[in-house]
mmCIF file of C-alpha atoms in Angstrom:
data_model
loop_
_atom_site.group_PDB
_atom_site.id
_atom_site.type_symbol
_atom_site.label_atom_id
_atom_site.label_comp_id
_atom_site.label_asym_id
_atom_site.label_seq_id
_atom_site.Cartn_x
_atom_site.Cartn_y
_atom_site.Cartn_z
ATOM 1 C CA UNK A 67 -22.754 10.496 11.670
ATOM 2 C CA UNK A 68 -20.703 10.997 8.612
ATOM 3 C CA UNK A 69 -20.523 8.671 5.883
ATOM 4 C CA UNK A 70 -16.986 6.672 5.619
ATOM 5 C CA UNK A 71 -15.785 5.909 2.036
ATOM 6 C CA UNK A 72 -13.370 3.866 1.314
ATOM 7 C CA UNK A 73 -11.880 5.152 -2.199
ATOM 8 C CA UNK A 74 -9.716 1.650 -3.072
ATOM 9 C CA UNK A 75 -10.744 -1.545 -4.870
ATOM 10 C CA UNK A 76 -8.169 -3.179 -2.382
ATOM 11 C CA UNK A 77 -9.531 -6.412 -0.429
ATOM 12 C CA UNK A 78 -6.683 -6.139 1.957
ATOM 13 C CA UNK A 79 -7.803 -2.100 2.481
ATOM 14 C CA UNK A 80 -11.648 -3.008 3.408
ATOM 15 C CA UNK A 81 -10.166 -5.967 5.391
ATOM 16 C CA UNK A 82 -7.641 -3.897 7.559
ATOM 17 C CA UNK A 83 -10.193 -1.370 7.684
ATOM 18 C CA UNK A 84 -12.531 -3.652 9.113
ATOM 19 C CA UNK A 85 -9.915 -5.168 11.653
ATOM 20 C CA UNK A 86 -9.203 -1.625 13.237
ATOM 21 C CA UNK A 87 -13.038 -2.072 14.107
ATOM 22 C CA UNK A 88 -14.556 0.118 10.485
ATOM 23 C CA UNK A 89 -17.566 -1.760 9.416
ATOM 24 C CA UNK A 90 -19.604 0.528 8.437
ATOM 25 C CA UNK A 91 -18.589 1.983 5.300
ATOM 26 C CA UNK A 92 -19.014 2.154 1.498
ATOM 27 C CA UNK A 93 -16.214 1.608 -1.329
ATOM 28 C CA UNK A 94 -16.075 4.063 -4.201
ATOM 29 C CA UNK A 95 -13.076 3.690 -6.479
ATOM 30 C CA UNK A 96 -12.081 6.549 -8.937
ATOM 31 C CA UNK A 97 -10.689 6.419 -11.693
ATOM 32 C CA UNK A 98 -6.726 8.036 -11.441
ATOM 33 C CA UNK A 99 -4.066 8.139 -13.769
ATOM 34 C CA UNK A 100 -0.916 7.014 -11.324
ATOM 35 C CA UNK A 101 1.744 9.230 -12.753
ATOM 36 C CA UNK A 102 3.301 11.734 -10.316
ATOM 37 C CA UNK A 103 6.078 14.617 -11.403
ATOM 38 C CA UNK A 104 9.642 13.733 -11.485
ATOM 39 C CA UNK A 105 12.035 14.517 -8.922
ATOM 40 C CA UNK A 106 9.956 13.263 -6.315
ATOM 41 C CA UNK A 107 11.020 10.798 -3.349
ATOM 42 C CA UNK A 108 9.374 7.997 -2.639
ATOM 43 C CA UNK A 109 6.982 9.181 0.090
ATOM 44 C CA UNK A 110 6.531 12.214 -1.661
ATOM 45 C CA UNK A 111 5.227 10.001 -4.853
ATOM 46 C CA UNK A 112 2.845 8.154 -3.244
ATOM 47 C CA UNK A 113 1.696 11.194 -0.929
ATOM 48 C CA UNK A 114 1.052 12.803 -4.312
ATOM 49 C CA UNK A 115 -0.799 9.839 -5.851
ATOM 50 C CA UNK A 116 -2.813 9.586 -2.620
ATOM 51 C CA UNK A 117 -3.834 13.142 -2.631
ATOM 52 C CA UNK A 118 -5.058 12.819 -6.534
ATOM 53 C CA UNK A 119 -7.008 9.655 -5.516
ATOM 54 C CA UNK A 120 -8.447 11.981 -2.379
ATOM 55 C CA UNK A 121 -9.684 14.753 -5.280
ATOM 56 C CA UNK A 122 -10.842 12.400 -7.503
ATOM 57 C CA UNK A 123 -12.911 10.346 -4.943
ATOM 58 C CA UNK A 124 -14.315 13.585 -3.342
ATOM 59 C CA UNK A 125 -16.380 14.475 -6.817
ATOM 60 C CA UNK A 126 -18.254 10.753 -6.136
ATOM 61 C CA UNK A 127 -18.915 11.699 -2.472
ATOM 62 C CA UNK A 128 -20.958 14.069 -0.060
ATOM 63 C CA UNK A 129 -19.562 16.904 1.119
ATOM 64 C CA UNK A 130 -20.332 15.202 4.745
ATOM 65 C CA UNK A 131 -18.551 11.952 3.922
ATOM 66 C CA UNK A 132 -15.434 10.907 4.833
ATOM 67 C CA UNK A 133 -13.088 9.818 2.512
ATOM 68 C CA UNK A 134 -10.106 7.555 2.515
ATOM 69 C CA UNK A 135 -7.377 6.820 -0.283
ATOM 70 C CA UNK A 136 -4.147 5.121 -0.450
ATOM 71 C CA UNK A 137 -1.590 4.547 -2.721
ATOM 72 C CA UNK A 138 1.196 1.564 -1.452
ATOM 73 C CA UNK A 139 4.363 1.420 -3.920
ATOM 74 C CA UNK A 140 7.784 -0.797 -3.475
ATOM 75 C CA UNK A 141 11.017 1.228 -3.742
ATOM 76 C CA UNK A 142 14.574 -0.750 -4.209
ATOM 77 C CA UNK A 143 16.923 1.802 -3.989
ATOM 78 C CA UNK A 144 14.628 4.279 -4.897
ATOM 79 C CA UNK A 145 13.376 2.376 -8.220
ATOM 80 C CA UNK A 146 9.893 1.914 -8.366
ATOM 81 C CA UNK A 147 9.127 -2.288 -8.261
ATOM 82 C CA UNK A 148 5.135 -1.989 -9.770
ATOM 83 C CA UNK A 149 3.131 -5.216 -9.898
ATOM 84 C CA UNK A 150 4.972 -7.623 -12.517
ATOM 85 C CA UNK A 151 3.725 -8.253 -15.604
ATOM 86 C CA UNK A 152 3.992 -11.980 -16.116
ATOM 87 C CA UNK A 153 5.868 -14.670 -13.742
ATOM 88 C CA UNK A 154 9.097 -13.961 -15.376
ATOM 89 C CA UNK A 155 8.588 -10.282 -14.473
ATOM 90 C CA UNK A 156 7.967 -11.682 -10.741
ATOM 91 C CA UNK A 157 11.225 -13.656 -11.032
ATOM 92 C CA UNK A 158 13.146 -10.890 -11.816
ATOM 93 C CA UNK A 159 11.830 -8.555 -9.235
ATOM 94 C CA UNK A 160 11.745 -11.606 -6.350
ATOM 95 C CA UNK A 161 15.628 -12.249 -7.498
ATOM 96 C CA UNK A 162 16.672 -8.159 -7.119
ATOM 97 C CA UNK A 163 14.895 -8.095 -3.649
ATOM 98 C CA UNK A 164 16.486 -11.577 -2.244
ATOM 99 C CA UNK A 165 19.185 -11.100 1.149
ATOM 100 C CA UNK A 166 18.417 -6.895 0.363
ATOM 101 C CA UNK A 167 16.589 -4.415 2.267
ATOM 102 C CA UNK A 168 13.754 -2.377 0.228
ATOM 103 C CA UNK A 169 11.353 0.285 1.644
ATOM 104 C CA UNK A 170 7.254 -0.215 0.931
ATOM 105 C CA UNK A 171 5.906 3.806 1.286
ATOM 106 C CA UNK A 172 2.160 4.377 1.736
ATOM 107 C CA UNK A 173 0.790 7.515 1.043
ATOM 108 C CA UNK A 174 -2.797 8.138 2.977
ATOM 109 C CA UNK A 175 -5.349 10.823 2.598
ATOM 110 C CA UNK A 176 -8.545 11.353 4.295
ATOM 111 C CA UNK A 177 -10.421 14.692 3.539
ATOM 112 C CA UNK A 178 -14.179 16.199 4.387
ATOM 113 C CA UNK A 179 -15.577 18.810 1.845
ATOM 114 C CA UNK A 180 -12.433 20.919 1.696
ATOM 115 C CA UNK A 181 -10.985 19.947 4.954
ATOM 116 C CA UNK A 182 -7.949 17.542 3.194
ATOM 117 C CA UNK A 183 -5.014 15.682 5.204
ATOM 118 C CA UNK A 184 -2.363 13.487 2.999
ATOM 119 C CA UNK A 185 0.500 11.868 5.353
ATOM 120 C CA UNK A 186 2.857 9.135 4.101
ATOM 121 C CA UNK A 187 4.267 5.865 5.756
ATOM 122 C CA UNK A 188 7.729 3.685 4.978
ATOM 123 C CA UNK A 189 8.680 0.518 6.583
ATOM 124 C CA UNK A 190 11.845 -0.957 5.169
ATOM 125 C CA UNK A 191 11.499 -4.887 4.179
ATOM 126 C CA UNK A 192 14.763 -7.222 4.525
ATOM 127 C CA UNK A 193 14.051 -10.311 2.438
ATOM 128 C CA UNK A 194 16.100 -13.306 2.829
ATOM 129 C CA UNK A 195 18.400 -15.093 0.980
ATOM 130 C CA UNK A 196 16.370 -17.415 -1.017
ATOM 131 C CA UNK A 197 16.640 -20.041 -3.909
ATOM 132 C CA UNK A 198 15.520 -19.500 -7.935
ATOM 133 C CA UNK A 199 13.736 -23.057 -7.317
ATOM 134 C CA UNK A 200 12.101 -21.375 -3.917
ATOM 135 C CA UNK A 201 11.341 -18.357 -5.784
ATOM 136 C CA UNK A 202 9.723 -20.191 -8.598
ATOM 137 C CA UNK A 203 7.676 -22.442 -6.323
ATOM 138 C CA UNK A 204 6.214 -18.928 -4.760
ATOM 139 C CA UNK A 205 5.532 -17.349 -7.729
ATOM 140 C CA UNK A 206 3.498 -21.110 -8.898
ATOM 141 C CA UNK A 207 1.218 -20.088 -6.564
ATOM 142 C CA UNK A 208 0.250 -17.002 -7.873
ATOM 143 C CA UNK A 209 0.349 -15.064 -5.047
ATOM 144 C CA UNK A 210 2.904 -12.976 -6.444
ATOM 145 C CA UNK A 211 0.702 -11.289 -9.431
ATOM 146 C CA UNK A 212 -1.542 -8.734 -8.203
ATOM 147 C CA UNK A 213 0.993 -7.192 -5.662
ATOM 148 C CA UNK A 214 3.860 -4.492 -6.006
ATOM 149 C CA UNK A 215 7.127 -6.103 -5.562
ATOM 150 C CA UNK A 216 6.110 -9.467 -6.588
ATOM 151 C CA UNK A 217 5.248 -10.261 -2.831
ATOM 152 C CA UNK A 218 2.192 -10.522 -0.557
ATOM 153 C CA UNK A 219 3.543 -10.313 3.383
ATOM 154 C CA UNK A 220 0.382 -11.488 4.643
ATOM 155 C CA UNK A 221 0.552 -15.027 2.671
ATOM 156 C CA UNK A 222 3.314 -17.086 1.526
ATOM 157 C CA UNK A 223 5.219 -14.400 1.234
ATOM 158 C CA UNK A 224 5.933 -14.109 4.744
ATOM 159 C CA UNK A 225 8.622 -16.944 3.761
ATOM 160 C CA UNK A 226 10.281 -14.595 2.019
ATOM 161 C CA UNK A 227 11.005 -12.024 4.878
ATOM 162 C CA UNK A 228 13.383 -12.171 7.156
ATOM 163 C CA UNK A 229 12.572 -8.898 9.177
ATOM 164 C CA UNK A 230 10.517 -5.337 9.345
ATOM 165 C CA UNK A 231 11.154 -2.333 10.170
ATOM 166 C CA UNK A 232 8.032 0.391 10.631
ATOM 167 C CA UNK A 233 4.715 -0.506 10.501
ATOM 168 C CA UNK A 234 3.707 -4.116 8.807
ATOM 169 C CA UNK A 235 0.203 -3.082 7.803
ATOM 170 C CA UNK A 236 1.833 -0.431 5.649
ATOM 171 C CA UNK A 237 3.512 -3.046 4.051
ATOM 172 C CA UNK A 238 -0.316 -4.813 3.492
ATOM 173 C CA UNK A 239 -1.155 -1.294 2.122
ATOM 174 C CA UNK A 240 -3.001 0.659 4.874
ATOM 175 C CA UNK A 241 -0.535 1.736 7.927
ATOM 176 C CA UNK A 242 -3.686 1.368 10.548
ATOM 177 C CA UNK A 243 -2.135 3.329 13.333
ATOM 178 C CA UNK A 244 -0.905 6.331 11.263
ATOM 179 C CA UNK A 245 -4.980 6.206 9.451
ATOM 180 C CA UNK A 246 -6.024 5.954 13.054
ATOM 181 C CA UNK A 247 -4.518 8.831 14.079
ATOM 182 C CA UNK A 248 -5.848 10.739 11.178
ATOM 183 C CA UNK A 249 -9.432 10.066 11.431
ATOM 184 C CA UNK A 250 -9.481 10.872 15.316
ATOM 185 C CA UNK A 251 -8.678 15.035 13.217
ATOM 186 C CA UNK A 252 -12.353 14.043 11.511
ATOM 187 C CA UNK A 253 -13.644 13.225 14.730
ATOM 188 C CA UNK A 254 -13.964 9.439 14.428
ATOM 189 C CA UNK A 255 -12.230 7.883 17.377
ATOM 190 C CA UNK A 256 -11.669 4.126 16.916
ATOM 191 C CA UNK A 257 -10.871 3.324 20.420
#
């Protein structure tokens, strides 16, 4: 049986991964540069990204393993929201996405010595109308720092959203069906 590697230092990746019933499997992060060309849409970015996360990743690996990457980014009409700097920076991004609709794209790639697949995911977000003094309080808890967009939906955050549409594991980082679907093209059925 092939090897499954897991090429993220994401929690929420190895614990999705482990929901959809992957135990068995080792992390190995690379080391990537996250810049992409210009011109690019937003599933095309993070397609891209993936896919230089995938080559990277496969020069740690077996030829027999399996690798997967990701790469999750927040788009607000079309600008890229990154994971803010300081709790000011988390203000100002909470406040831009508050009663709007923004789009969270994953990019996925799972490859197998040269056999390579990169697909991409986007579920579009509606946050609610909320508060500065309910936006502060969230972003108190620290929640907010380590995620793109300010925002974790599988926490506190959840407060924040009104609605999804797409996927909501994307929106975790790791759309589960759309991986599942992939690896069952490597031969690993999860079901």
């Amino acid at each position: 049986m092939a090897q499954i590697v897991l090429a993220s230092g994401s929690p929420r990746r190895r614990e999705l991964l482990e929901r959809i019933g992957v135990t068995d499997f080792v992390v190995r992060v690379p080391e990537v540069e996250e810049s992409f060309p210009e011109g690019l849409t937003p599933p095309e970015v993070v397609a891209y990204i993936s896919r230089e996360k995938a080559e990277a990743a496969a020069r740690l690996c077996g030829p027999g393993d399996i690798v997967i990457t990701a790469d999750t980014m927040v788009f607000l009409d079309n600008r890229r929201l990154g994971k803010p700097r300081d709790e000011r920076h988390a203000l100002e991004m909470l406040t831009a996405l508050q009663g709007r609709k923004h789009t969270v794209c994953t990019g996925v790639s799972v490859c197998q010595g040269a056999k390579r697949l990169t697909e991409s995911e986007s579920t579009d977000v509606f946050f609610r109308p909320a508060t500065e003094a309910q936006l502060l309080r969230y972003i108190a808890t620290g929640e907010p720092m380590d995620k793109a967009g300010a925002y974790g939906v599988q926490g506190r955050g959840a407060l924040l959203v009104e609605r999804l549409e797409g996927d909501f594991f994307n929106v975790m980082g790791l759309p589960v069906l759309r991986l599942a679907r992939m690896l069952e093209r490597f031969g690993v059925s999860l079901l």
